[in-house]
PDB file of C-alpha atoms in Angstrom:
ATOM      1  CA  MET A  10     -23.213 -28.768 -17.404  1.00 95.00           C
ATOM      2  CA  ILE A  11     -26.947 -29.143 -16.790  1.00 97.00           C
ATOM      3  CA  ASP A  12     -29.868 -26.919 -17.754  1.00 98.00           C
ATOM      4  CA  ILE A  13     -32.590 -25.663 -15.435  1.00 98.00           C
ATOM      5  CA  ASP A  14     -35.697 -23.593 -16.052  1.00 98.00           C
ATOM      6  CA  ILE A  15     -35.935 -21.008 -13.283  1.00 98.00           C
ATOM      7  CA  ARG A  16     -39.661 -20.552 -13.999  1.00 98.00           C
ATOM      8  CA  GLU A  17     -40.180 -24.058 -12.589  1.00 98.00           C
ATOM      9  CA  LYS A  18     -38.261 -23.415  -9.357  1.00 98.00           C
ATOM     10  CA  PRO A  19     -39.901 -22.115  -6.175  1.00 98.00           C
ATOM     11  CA  VAL A  20     -39.136 -18.400  -5.878  1.00 98.00           C
ATOM     12  CA  PHE A  21     -39.342 -16.538  -2.582  1.00 98.00           C
ATOM     13  CA  TRP A  22     -39.185 -12.781  -2.953  1.00 98.00           C
ATOM     14  CA  ILE A  23     -38.792 -10.311  -0.112  1.00 98.00           C
ATOM     15  CA  ASN A  24     -40.933  -7.173  -0.045  1.00 98.00           C
ATOM     16  CA  LEU A  25     -41.864  -4.625   2.624  1.00 97.00           C
ATOM     17  CA  ASN A  26     -45.586  -3.932   2.881  1.00 97.00           C
ATOM     18  CA  ASP A  27     -45.187  -0.262   2.005  1.00 97.00           C
ATOM     19  CA  ALA A  28     -42.971  -0.951  -1.030  1.00 97.00           C
ATOM     20  CA  VAL A  29     -46.012  -1.145  -3.312  1.00 98.00           C
ATOM     21  CA  ASP A  30     -44.228  -0.011  -6.481  1.00 97.00           C
ATOM     22  CA  ARG A  31     -41.591  -2.700  -6.098  1.00 97.00           C
ATOM     23  CA  ARG A  32     -44.281  -5.275  -5.430  1.00 98.00           C
ATOM     24  CA  ALA A  33     -46.108  -4.315  -8.612  1.00 98.00           C
ATOM     25  CA  SER A  34     -42.860  -4.441 -10.605  1.00 97.00           C
ATOM     26  CA  MET A  35     -41.984  -7.910  -9.340  1.00 98.00           C
ATOM     27  CA  GLU A  36     -45.464  -9.252  -9.991  1.00 98.00           C
ATOM     28  CA  ARG A  37     -45.368  -7.891 -13.550  1.00 97.00           C
ATOM     29  CA  MET A  38     -42.030  -9.585 -14.123  1.00 97.00           C
ATOM     30  CA  PHE A  39     -43.257 -12.940 -12.841  1.00 98.00           C
ATOM     31  CA  ASP A  40     -46.385 -12.734 -14.997  1.00 98.00           C
ATOM     32  CA  LYS A  41     -44.458 -11.619 -18.060  1.00 97.00           C
ATOM     33  CA  HIS A  42     -42.084 -14.577 -17.973  1.00 97.00           C
ATOM     34  CA  GLY A  43     -44.499 -17.236 -16.715  1.00 97.00           C
ATOM     35  CA  PHE A  44     -43.021 -18.063 -13.314  1.00 98.00           C
ATOM     36  CA  LYS A  45     -45.133 -20.856 -11.854  1.00 97.00           C
ATOM     37  CA  ASN A  46     -44.361 -20.911  -8.126  1.00 97.00           C
ATOM     38  CA  VAL A  47     -43.690 -17.555  -6.479  1.00 98.00           C
ATOM     39  CA  THR A  48     -44.180 -16.633  -2.823  1.00 98.00           C
ATOM     40  CA  ARG A  49     -44.013 -13.127  -1.450  1.00 98.00           C
ATOM     41  CA  VAL A  50     -42.162 -12.927   1.873  1.00 98.00           C
ATOM     42  CA  GLU A  51     -43.054  -9.928   3.998  1.00 98.00           C
ATOM     43  CA  GLY A  52     -40.013  -7.751   4.645  1.00 97.00           C
ATOM     44  CA  VAL A  53     -38.967  -6.682   8.131  1.00 97.00           C
ATOM     45  CA  ARG A  54     -38.840  -3.019   9.081  1.00 96.00           C
ATOM     46  CA  HIS A  55     -35.988  -2.387  11.512  1.00 95.00           C
ATOM     47  CA  PRO A  56     -34.167   0.793  12.607  1.00 93.00           C
ATOM     48  CA  ILE A  57     -30.974  -0.816  11.324  1.00 93.00           C
ATOM     49  CA  GLY A  58     -31.732  -1.706   7.729  1.00 93.00           C
ATOM     50  CA  LYS A  59     -29.175  -4.497   7.392  1.00 95.00           C
ATOM     51  CA  ILE A  60     -30.667  -6.272  10.402  1.00 95.00           C
ATOM     52  CA  GLY A  61     -34.161  -5.996   8.945  1.00 96.00           C
ATOM     53  CA  CYS A  62     -32.840  -7.403   5.684  1.00 97.00           C
ATOM     54  CA  GLY A  63     -31.281 -10.366   7.470  1.00 97.00           C
ATOM     55  CA  LYS A  64     -34.459 -11.076   9.428  1.00 98.00           C
ATOM     56  CA  ALA A  65     -36.438 -11.039   6.183  1.00 98.00           C
ATOM     57  CA  PHE A  66     -34.025 -13.526   4.622  1.00 98.00           C
ATOM     58  CA  LEU A  67     -34.528 -15.798   7.620  1.00 98.00           C
ATOM     59  CA  ARG A  68     -38.280 -15.611   6.973  1.00 98.00           C
ATOM     60  CA  ALA A  69     -37.633 -16.648   3.380  1.00 98.00           C
ATOM     61  CA  PHE A  70     -35.471 -19.599   4.425  1.00 98.00           C
ATOM     62  CA  ASP A  71     -38.100 -20.689   6.947  1.00 98.00           C
ATOM     63  CA  GLN A  72     -40.745 -20.802   4.205  1.00 98.00           C
ATOM     64  CA  ALA A  73     -38.521 -22.428   1.580  1.00 98.00           C
ATOM     65  CA  PRO A  74     -37.882 -26.152   1.091  1.00 98.00           C
ATOM     66  CA  ASP A  75     -34.602 -27.802   2.091  1.00 97.00           C
ATOM     67  CA  GLU A  76     -33.039 -27.275  -1.346  1.00 98.00           C
ATOM     68  CA  ASP A  77     -33.605 -26.229  -4.949  1.00 98.00           C
ATOM     69  CA  PHE A  78     -35.158 -22.761  -4.701  1.00 98.00           C
ATOM     70  CA  ILE A  79     -34.491 -19.096  -5.426  1.00 98.00           C
ATOM     71  CA  ILE A  80     -34.569 -16.038  -3.165  1.00 98.00           C
ATOM     72  CA  LEU A  81     -34.936 -12.601  -4.746  1.00 98.00           C
ATOM     73  CA  GLU A  82     -34.998  -9.134  -3.233  1.00 98.00           C
ATOM     74  CA  ASP A  83     -37.764  -6.893  -4.515  1.00 97.00           C
ATOM     75  CA  ASP A  84     -35.500  -4.469  -6.378  1.00 96.00           C
ATOM     76  CA  CYS A  85     -34.438  -7.145  -8.856  1.00 96.00           C
ATOM     77  CA  VAL A  86     -34.945  -6.302 -12.509  1.00 96.00           C
ATOM     78  CA  GLU A  87     -34.254  -8.416 -15.562  1.00 96.00           C
ATOM     79  CA  THR A  88     -31.074  -7.571 -17.404  1.00 96.00           C
ATOM     80  CA  LYS A  89     -31.055  -7.346 -21.183  1.00 95.00           C
ATOM     81  CA  MET A  90     -29.508 -10.837 -21.131  1.00 94.00           C
ATOM     82  CA  PHE A  91     -32.469 -12.380 -19.270  1.00 97.00           C
ATOM     83  CA  ARG A  92     -33.320 -15.945 -20.200  1.00 97.00           C
ATOM     84  CA  PRO A  93     -35.297 -18.455 -18.139  1.00 97.00           C
ATOM     85  CA  ILE A  94     -33.313 -21.556 -19.096  1.00 98.00           C
ATOM     86  CA  ILE A  95     -29.759 -21.461 -17.799  1.00 96.00           C
ATOM     87  CA  SER A  96     -26.785 -23.809 -17.641  1.00 97.00           C
ATOM     88  CA  LEU A  97     -24.777 -24.591 -14.539  1.00 97.00           C
ATOM     89  CA  PRO A  98     -22.074 -27.070 -13.494  1.00 98.00           C
ATOM     90  CA  GLU A  99     -23.345 -30.384 -12.148  1.00 97.00           C
ATOM     91  CA  ASP A 100     -21.556 -29.871  -8.815  1.00 98.00           C
ATOM     92  CA  THR A 101     -23.219 -26.494  -8.142  1.00 98.00           C
ATOM     93  CA  ASP A 102     -24.151 -25.685  -4.544  1.00 98.00           C
ATOM     94  CA  GLY A 103     -25.330 -22.166  -5.340  1.00 98.00           C
ATOM     95  CA  LEU A 104     -25.681 -20.030  -8.455  1.00 98.00           C
ATOM     96  CA  TYR A 105     -25.749 -16.250  -8.408  1.00 98.00           C
ATOM     97  CA  LEU A 106     -28.422 -15.133 -10.869  1.00 98.00           C
ATOM     98  CA  GLY A 107     -27.395 -11.551 -10.152  1.00 96.00           C
ATOM     99  CA  ILE A 108     -23.864 -10.394  -9.447  1.00 95.00           C
ATOM    100  CA  SER A 109     -21.840  -7.549  -8.014  1.00 95.00           C
ATOM    101  CA  MET A 110     -18.408  -6.283  -8.916  1.00 93.00           C
ATOM    102  CA  TRP A 111     -17.699  -5.794  -5.181  1.00 94.00           C
ATOM    103  CA  GLY A 112     -15.879  -8.449  -3.203  1.00 94.00           C
ATOM    104  CA  LEU A 113     -14.785  -9.062   0.368  1.00 94.00           C
ATOM    105  CA  THR A 114     -11.027  -8.568   0.817  1.00 86.00           C
ATOM    106  CA  GLU A 115      -8.590  -8.518   3.712  1.00 81.00           C
ATOM    107  CA  GLU A 116      -8.869  -4.733   3.674  1.00 77.00           C
ATOM    108  CA  GLY A 117     -12.657  -4.783   3.776  1.00 75.00           C
ATOM    109  CA  SER A 118     -14.644  -4.530   0.567  1.00 81.00           C
ATOM    110  CA  GLY A 119     -14.126  -3.071  -2.859  1.00 77.00           C
ATOM    111  CA  PRO A 120     -14.339  -3.664  -6.617  1.00 85.00           C
ATOM    112  CA  ASN A 121     -12.128  -6.718  -6.453  1.00 87.00           C
ATOM    113  CA  ILE A 122     -13.883 -10.048  -7.007  1.00 93.00           C
ATOM    114  CA  ARG A 123     -11.937 -13.301  -7.205  1.00 94.00           C
ATOM    115  CA  LEU A 124     -13.039 -15.917  -9.683  1.00 94.00           C
ATOM    116  CA  ASP A 125     -12.035 -18.836 -11.866  1.00 94.00           C
ATOM    117  CA  VAL A 126     -13.220 -19.303 -15.420  1.00 93.00           C
ATOM    118  CA  VAL A 127     -15.260 -22.478 -15.931  1.00 94.00           C
ATOM    119  CA  ASP A 128     -16.177 -21.740 -19.538  1.00 92.00           C
ATOM    120  CA  GLU A 129     -17.077 -18.734 -21.650  1.00 88.00           C
ATOM    121  CA  SER A 130     -20.355 -18.235 -19.793  1.00 92.00           C
ATOM    122  CA  THR A 131     -19.694 -19.437 -16.236  1.00 96.00           C
ATOM    123  CA  PHE A 132     -17.359 -18.445 -13.409  1.00 96.00           C
ATOM    124  CA  ARG A 133     -16.656 -19.943 -10.015  1.00 97.00           C
ATOM    125  CA  ILE A 134     -16.689 -17.119  -7.454  1.00 96.00           C
ATOM    126  CA  TYR A 135     -14.868 -16.801  -4.124  1.00 97.00           C
ATOM    127  CA  ASN A 136     -15.628 -13.482  -2.432  1.00 96.00           C
ATOM    128  CA  MET A 137     -18.555 -11.760  -4.149  1.00 96.00           C
ATOM    129  CA  LEU A 138     -20.678  -9.399  -2.039  1.00 96.00           C
ATOM    130  CA  SER A 139     -24.216  -9.910  -3.230  1.00 95.00           C
ATOM    131  CA  ALA A 140     -27.421 -11.665  -2.189  1.00 96.00           C
ATOM    132  CA  HIS A 141     -30.217 -10.129  -4.264  1.00 97.00           C
ATOM    133  CA  ALA A 142     -30.724 -13.086  -6.628  1.00 98.00           C
ATOM    134  CA  ILE A 143     -29.416 -16.544  -5.726  1.00 98.00           C
ATOM    135  CA  TYR A 144     -30.387 -20.097  -6.639  1.00 98.00           C
ATOM    136  CA  TYR A 145     -29.839 -22.296  -3.573  1.00 98.00           C
ATOM    137  CA  ARG A 146     -29.382 -25.796  -4.955  1.00 98.00           C
ATOM    138  CA  THR A 147     -28.157 -28.195  -2.261  1.00 98.00           C
ATOM    139  CA  LYS A 148     -29.286 -28.948   1.296  1.00 98.00           C
ATOM    140  CA  ASP A 149     -25.855 -28.363   2.789  1.00 97.00           C
ATOM    141  CA  PHE A 150     -25.545 -24.984   1.082  1.00 98.00           C
ATOM    142  CA  VAL A 151     -29.031 -23.945   2.204  1.00 98.00           C
ATOM    143  CA  LYS A 152     -28.239 -24.835   5.821  1.00 98.00           C
ATOM    144  CA  LEU A 153     -24.911 -23.029   5.679  1.00 97.00           C
ATOM    145  CA  CYS A 154     -26.478 -19.896   4.220  1.00 98.00           C
ATOM    146  CA  ARG A 155     -29.343 -19.859   6.708  1.00 98.00           C
ATOM    147  CA  ASP A 156     -26.926 -20.293   9.616  1.00 98.00           C
ATOM    148  CA  THR A 157     -24.749 -17.549   8.150  1.00 98.00           C
ATOM    149  CA  VAL A 158     -27.654 -15.115   7.892  1.00 98.00           C
ATOM    150  CA  ASP A 159     -28.664 -15.894  11.466  1.00 98.00           C
ATOM    151  CA  HIS A 160     -25.137 -15.294  12.770  1.00 97.00           C
ATOM    152  CA  TRP A 161     -24.479 -12.100  10.832  1.00 96.00           C
ATOM    153  CA  THR A 162     -27.898 -10.690  11.689  1.00 97.00           C
ATOM    154  CA  HIS A 163     -28.124 -11.499  15.396  1.00 96.00           C
ATOM    155  CA  ILE A 164     -24.490 -11.723  16.504  1.00 96.00           C
ATOM    156  CA  LYS A 165     -22.465  -9.508  14.175  1.00 95.00           C
ATOM    157  CA  GLU A 166     -25.379  -7.232  13.268  1.00 94.00           C
ATOM    158  CA  ASP A 167     -23.941  -6.647   9.829  1.00 94.00           C
ATOM    159  CA  HIS A 168     -24.640  -7.416   6.159  1.00 94.00           C
ATOM    160  CA  HIS A 169     -25.030 -11.157   5.751  1.00 96.00           C
ATOM    161  CA  ASP A 170     -23.579 -11.187   2.240  1.00 96.00           C
ATOM    162  CA  MET A 171     -20.211 -10.702   3.959  1.00 95.00           C
ATOM    163  CA  GLY A 172     -20.736 -14.081   5.598  1.00 95.00           C
ATOM    164  CA  TYR A 173     -21.718 -15.553   2.248  1.00 97.00           C
ATOM    165  CA  ALA A 174     -18.468 -14.246   0.759  1.00 96.00           C
ATOM    166  CA  GLU A 175     -16.417 -15.733   3.599  1.00 94.00           C
ATOM    167  CA  ASN A 176     -17.879 -19.201   2.962  1.00 92.00           C
ATOM    168  CA  MET A 177     -17.672 -19.274  -0.829  1.00 95.00           C
ATOM    169  CA  GLU A 178     -14.244 -20.830  -1.033  1.00 93.00           C
ATOM    170  CA  ASN A 179     -15.481 -23.977   0.711  1.00 93.00           C
ATOM    171  CA  ASN A 180     -18.485 -24.407  -1.593  1.00 96.00           C
ATOM    172  CA  LYS A 181     -19.095 -24.709  -5.300  1.00 98.00           C
ATOM    173  CA  VAL A 182     -20.649 -21.318  -5.969  1.00 98.00           C
ATOM    174  CA  TYR A 183     -20.913 -19.983  -9.498  1.00 98.00           C
ATOM    175  CA  CYS A 184     -22.219 -17.029 -11.451  1.00 97.00           C
ATOM    176  CA  MET A 185     -22.946 -16.326 -15.076  1.00 95.00           C
ATOM    177  CA  ALA A 186     -20.893 -14.027 -17.257  1.00 93.00           C
ATOM    178  CA  LYS A 187     -24.217 -12.583 -18.404  1.00 94.00           C
ATOM    179  CA  PRO A 188     -26.373 -12.346 -15.245  1.00 96.00           C
ATOM    180  CA  ILE A 189     -30.143 -12.319 -15.648  1.00 97.00           C
ATOM    181  CA  PHE A 190     -31.010  -9.947 -12.773  1.00 97.00           C
ATOM    182  CA  TYR A 191     -29.577  -6.712 -11.461  1.00 97.00           C
ATOM    183  CA  GLN A 192     -30.415  -4.654  -8.385  1.00 96.00           C
ATOM    184  CA  THR A 193     -31.842  -1.180  -8.933  1.00 93.00           C
ATOM    185  CA  SER A 194     -30.491   0.082  -5.600  1.00 91.00           C
ATOM    186  CA  SER A 195     -26.946  -0.834  -6.699  1.00 90.00           C
ATOM    187  CA  GLU A 196     -27.220  -0.600 -10.460  1.00 91.00           C
ATOM    188  CA  GLN A 197     -23.667   0.660 -11.067  1.00 89.00           C
ATOM    189  CA  VAL A 198     -22.094  -2.503  -9.698  1.00 91.00           C
ATOM    190  CA  THR A 199     -24.821  -5.063 -10.481  1.00 94.00           C
ATOM    191  CA  ASN A 200     -26.020  -4.182 -13.993  1.00 91.00           C
ATOM    192  CA  VAL A 201     -22.809  -5.504 -15.506  1.00 91.00           C
ATOM    193  CA  MET A 202     -21.321  -8.473 -17.299  1.00 88.00           C
ATOM    194  CA  ILE A 203     -18.175 -10.276 -16.177  1.00 84.00           C
ATOM    195  CA  GLU A 204     -15.169 -10.757 -18.363  1.00 72.00           C
ATOM    196  CA  ARG A 205     -11.987 -12.483 -17.322  1.00 55.00           C
ATOM    197  CA  LEU A 206     -10.295 -10.063 -14.950  1.00 49.00           C
ATOM    198  CA  PRO A 207      -6.561  -9.483 -14.471  1.00 42.00           C
ATOM    199  CA  ASN A 208      -6.893 -10.538 -10.815  1.00 46.00           C
ATOM    200  CA  ALA A 209      -8.749 -13.791 -11.577  1.00 44.00           C
ATOM    201  CA  ASN A 210      -7.251 -16.885  -9.939  1.00 44.00           C
TER     202      ASN A 210
END
């Protein structure tokens, strides 16, 4: 395991121009915790919200470096377990700083995530539907995720986190048992902790 300080990582956060309350909340959070390198990415207004979201993520990827950065959506809030220094496996491609209890299944989606226990605080994940708070660590993972967003936005015209979930099994993607962000628009399924589940691999 290795430790990183997320305050030192470049953070790109997506925010629509008219979402002024969310912008103020995010800026307060960054100031409160001493984040050193944050960039606001203008959100994209689109009649189909999931397409606008995907286009905004593409803007974030286009502004980000090739690796080693974080993308946040503007309805992220610290959980009560928030801590800036976190541990992750050395082979990590991506780390979910926020989670969801919903996963992609053969039947569609539902509260059925697949995971393996790494240790008492870390899980490898295989089908999680979430994208609101991710640390993108490696170049290959960044390219895969950007290509996935592009495909799901412009070809499938659907939520790109479904593409993320499809690709997880072929990458080393992890999450924390005690996530440090949750999403206010999906609080019931994101403001949670993970314990070992009966359906874990």
